[in-house]
mmCIF file of C-alpha atoms in Angstrom:
data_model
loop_
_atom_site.group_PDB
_atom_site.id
_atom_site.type_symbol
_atom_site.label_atom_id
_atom_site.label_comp_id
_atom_site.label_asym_id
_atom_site.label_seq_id
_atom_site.Cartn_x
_atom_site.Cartn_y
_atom_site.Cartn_z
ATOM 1 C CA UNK A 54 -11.061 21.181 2.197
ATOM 2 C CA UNK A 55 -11.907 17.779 3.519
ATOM 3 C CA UNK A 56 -9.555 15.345 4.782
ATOM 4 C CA UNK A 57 -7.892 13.168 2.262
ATOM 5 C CA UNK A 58 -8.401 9.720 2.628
ATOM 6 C CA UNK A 59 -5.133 7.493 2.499
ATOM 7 C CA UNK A 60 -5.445 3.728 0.899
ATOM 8 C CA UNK A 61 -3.038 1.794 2.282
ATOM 9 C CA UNK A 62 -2.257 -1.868 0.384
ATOM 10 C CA UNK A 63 -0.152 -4.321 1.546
ATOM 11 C CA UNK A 64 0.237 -8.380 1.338
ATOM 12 C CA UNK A 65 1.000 -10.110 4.966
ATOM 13 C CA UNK A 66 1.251 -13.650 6.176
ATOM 14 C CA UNK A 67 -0.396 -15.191 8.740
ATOM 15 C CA UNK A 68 2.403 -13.768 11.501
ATOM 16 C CA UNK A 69 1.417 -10.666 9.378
ATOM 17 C CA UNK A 70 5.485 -10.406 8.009
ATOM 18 C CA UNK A 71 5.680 -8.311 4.824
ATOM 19 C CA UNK A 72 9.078 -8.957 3.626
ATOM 20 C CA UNK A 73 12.736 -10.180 4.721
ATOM 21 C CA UNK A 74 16.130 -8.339 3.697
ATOM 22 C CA UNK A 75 14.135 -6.324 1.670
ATOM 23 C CA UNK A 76 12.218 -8.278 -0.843
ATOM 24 C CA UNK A 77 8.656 -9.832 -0.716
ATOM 25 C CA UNK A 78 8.870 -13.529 0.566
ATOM 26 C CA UNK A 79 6.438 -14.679 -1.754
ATOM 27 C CA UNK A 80 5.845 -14.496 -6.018
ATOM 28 C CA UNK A 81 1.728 -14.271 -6.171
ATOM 29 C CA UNK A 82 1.100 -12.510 -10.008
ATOM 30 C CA UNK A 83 -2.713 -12.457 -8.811
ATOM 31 C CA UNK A 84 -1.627 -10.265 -6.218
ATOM 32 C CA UNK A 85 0.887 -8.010 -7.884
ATOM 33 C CA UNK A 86 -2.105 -7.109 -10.676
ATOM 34 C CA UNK A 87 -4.584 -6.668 -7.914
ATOM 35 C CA UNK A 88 -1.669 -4.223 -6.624
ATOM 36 C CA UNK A 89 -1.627 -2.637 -10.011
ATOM 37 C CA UNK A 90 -4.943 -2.275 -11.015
ATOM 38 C CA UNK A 91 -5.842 -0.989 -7.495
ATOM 39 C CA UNK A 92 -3.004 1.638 -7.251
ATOM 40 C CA UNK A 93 -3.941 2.566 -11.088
ATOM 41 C CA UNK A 94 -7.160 3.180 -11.076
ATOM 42 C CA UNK A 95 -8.680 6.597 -11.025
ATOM 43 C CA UNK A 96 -12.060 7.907 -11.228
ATOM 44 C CA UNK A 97 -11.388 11.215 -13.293
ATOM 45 C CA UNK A 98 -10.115 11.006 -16.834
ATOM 46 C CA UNK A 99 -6.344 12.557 -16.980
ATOM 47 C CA UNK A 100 -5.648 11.563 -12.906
ATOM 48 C CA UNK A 101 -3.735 9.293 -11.297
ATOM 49 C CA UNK A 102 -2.988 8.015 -8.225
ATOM 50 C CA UNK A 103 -0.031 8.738 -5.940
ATOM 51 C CA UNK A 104 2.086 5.869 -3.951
ATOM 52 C CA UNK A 105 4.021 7.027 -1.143
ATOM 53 C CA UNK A 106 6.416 5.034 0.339
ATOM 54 C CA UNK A 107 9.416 4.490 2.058
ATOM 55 C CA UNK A 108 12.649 4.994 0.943
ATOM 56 C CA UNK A 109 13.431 0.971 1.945
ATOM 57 C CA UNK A 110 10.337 -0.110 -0.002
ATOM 58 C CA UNK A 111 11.848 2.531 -3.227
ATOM 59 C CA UNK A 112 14.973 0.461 -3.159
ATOM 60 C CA UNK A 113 13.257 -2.764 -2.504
ATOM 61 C CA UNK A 114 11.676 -2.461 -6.359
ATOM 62 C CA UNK A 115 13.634 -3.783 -8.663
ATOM 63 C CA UNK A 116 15.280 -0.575 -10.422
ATOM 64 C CA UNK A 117 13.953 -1.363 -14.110
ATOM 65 C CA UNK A 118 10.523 -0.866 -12.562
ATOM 66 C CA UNK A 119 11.285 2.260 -10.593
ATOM 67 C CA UNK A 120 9.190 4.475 -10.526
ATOM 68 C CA UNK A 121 5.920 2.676 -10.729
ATOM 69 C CA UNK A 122 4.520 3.586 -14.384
ATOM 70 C CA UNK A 123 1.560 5.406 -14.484
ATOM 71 C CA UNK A 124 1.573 6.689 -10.764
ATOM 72 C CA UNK A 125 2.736 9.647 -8.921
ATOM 73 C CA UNK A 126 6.069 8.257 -6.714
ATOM 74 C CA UNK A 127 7.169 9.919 -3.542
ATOM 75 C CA UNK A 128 9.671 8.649 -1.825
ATOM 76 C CA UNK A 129 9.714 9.726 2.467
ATOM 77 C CA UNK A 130 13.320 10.012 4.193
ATOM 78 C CA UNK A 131 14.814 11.999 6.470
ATOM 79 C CA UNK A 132 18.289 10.717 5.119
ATOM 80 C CA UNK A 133 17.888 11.198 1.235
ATOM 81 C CA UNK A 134 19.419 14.733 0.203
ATOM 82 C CA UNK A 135 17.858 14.724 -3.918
ATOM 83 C CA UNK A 136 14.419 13.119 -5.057
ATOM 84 C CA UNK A 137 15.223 9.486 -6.491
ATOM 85 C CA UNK A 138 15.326 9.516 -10.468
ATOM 86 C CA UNK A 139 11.400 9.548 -11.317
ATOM 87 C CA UNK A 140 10.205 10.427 -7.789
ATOM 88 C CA UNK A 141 9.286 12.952 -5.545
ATOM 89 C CA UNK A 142 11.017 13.620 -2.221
ATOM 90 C CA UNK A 143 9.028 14.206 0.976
ATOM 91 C CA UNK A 144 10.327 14.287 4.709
ATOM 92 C CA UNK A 145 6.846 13.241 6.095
ATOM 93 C CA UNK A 146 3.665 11.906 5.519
ATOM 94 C CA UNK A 147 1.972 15.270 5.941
ATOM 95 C CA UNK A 148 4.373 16.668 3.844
ATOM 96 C CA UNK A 149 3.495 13.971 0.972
ATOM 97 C CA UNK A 150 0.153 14.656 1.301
ATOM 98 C CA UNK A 151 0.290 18.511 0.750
ATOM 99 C CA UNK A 152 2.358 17.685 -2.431
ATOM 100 C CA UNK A 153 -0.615 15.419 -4.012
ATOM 101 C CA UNK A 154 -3.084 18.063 -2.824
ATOM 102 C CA UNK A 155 -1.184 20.764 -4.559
ATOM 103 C CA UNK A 156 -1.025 18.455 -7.679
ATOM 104 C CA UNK A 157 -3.478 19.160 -10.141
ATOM 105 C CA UNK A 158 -3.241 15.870 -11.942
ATOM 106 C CA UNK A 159 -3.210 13.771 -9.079
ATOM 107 C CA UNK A 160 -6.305 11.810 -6.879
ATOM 108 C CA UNK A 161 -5.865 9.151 -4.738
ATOM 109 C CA UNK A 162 -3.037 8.478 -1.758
ATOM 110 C CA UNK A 163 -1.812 4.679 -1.647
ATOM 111 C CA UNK A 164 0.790 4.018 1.104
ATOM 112 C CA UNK A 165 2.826 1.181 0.101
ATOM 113 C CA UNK A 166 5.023 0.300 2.705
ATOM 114 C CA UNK A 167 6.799 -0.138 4.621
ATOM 115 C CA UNK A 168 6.018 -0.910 8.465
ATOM 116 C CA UNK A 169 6.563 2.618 10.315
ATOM 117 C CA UNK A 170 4.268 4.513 7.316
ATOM 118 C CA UNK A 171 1.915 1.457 7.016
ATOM 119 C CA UNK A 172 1.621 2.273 11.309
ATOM 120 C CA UNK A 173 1.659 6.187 10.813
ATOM 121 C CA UNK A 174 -0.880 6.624 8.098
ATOM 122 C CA UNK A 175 -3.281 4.174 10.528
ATOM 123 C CA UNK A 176 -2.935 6.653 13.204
ATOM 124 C CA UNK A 177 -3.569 9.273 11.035
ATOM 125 C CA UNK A 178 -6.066 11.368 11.248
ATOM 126 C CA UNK A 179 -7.213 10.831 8.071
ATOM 127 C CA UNK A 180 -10.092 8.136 6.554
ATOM 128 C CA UNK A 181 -8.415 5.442 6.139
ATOM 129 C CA UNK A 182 -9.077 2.371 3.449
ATOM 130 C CA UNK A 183 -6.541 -1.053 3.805
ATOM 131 C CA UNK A 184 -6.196 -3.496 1.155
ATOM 132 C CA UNK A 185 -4.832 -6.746 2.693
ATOM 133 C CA UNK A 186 -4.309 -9.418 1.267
ATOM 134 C CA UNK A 187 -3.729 -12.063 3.630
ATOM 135 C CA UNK A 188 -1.013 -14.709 2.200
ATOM 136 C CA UNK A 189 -2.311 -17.845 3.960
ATOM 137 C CA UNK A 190 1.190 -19.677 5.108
ATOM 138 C CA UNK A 191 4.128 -18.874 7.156
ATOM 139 C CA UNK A 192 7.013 -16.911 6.312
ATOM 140 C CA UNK A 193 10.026 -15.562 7.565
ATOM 141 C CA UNK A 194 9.930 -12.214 7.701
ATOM 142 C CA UNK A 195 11.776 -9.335 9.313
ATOM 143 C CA UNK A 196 9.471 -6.656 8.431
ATOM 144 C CA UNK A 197 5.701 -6.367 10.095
ATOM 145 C CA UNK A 198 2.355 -4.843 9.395
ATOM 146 C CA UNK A 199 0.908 -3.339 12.250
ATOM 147 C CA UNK A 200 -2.120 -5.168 14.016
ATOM 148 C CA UNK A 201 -5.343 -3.968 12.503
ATOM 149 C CA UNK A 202 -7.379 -2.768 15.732
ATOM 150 C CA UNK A 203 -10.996 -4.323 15.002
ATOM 151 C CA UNK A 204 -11.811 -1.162 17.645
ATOM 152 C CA UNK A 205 -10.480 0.748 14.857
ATOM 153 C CA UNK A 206 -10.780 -0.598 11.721
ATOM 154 C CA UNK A 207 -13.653 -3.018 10.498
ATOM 155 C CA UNK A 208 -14.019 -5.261 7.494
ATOM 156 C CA UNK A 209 -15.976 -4.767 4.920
ATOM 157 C CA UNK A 210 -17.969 -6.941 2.244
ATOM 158 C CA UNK A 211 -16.690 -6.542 -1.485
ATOM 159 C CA UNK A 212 -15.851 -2.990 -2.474
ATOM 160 C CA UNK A 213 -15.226 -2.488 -5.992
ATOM 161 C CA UNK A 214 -16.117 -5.983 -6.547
ATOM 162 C CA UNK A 215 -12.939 -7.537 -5.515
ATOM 163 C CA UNK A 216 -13.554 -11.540 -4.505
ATOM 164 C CA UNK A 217 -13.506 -12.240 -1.654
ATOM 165 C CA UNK A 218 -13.126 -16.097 -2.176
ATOM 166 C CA UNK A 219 -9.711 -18.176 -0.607
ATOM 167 C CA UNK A 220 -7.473 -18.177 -4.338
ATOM 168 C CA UNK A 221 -4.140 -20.447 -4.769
ATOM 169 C CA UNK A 222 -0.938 -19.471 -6.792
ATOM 170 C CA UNK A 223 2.741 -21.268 -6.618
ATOM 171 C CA UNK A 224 0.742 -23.773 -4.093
ATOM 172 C CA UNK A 225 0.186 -20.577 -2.220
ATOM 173 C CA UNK A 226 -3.251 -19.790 -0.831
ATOM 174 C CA UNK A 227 -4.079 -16.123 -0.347
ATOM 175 C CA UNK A 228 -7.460 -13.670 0.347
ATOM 176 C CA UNK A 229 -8.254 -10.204 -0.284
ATOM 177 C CA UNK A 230 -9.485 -8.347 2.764
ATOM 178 C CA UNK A 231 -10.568 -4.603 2.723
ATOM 179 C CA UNK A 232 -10.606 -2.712 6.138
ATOM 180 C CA UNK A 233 -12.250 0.532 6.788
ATOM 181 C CA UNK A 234 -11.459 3.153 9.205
ATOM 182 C CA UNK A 235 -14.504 3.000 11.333
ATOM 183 C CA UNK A 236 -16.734 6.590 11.795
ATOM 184 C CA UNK A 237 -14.882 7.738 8.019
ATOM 185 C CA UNK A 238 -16.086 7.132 4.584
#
């Protein structure tokens, strides 16, 4: 069976920060339906996609949207002794992996957060597909995404024709940027 690739989306600002005391620092809707749609989206009729995440990043969603409709939730920690109401418990990446594999309803792997799986699933093995979309301002933060090694990772032009072009929300300019794991497909 061939490696699954993981899709890892995330929003960072320009000192790539991802959130403070566990909420977003920023309200972009543009981005939040970009989130949606991409995380939603499958190919085969009667699929969908899984999110893995922390169990931070769980807790960080506001509870009446937990678990995210219409997607497969697993939850990784060490700590947590029962699955969160709606989602599946793993203790590692690998391990949340195996469980979508050995889903028959489910397709694609999104990795939502936070910083130590957004850093682990780049190492992985795996192909590897980011989603960034680079908030153009400063923020405080207390949470980081990792540094995207251009030795590693390259950008790519337009994928699933999502622009491209500098956009502005709340007085807030942002970009979509797509990064691909370089020698994977």
């Amino acid at each position: 069976m061939a490696t699954q690739k993981l899709y890892i989306v995330v929003a960072a600002c320009n000192n790539m920060g991802i959130g403070i005391e566990g909420r977003i620092p920023w309200r972009l809707k543009k981005d939040m339906a970009f989130f949606k749609k991409i995380t939603c989206s499958s190919i085969q009729e009667g699929k969908q996609n899984a999110v893995i995440m922390g169990k931070r990043t769980w807790f960080s969603i506001p509870a009446k949207f937990r678990p995210l409709s219409g997607r497969m939730n697993i939850v990784l920690s060490s700590q947590l002794t029962e699955s969160p109401e709606g989602a599946s418990l793993a203790r590692s990446l690998q391990e949340a992996i195996e469980m979508v594999n050995n889903s028959t309803d489910s397709e694609g792997i999104f990795i939502i957060g936070g910083s130590s799986l957004y850093r682990e699933a780049m190492l992985a093995p795996n192909p590897c597909r980011i989603y960034l979309t680079r908030v153009l301002g400063d923020f405080d933060c207390d949470v980081f995404f990792p540094e995207v090694d251009p030795s590693v990772f390259e950008k790519i032009d337009n994928p699933e024709d999502i622009p491209s072009c500098e956009q502005e929300e709340n007085g807030i300019k942002f970009q979509f940027e797509v990064y691909e794991k370089k020698g994977t497909v």
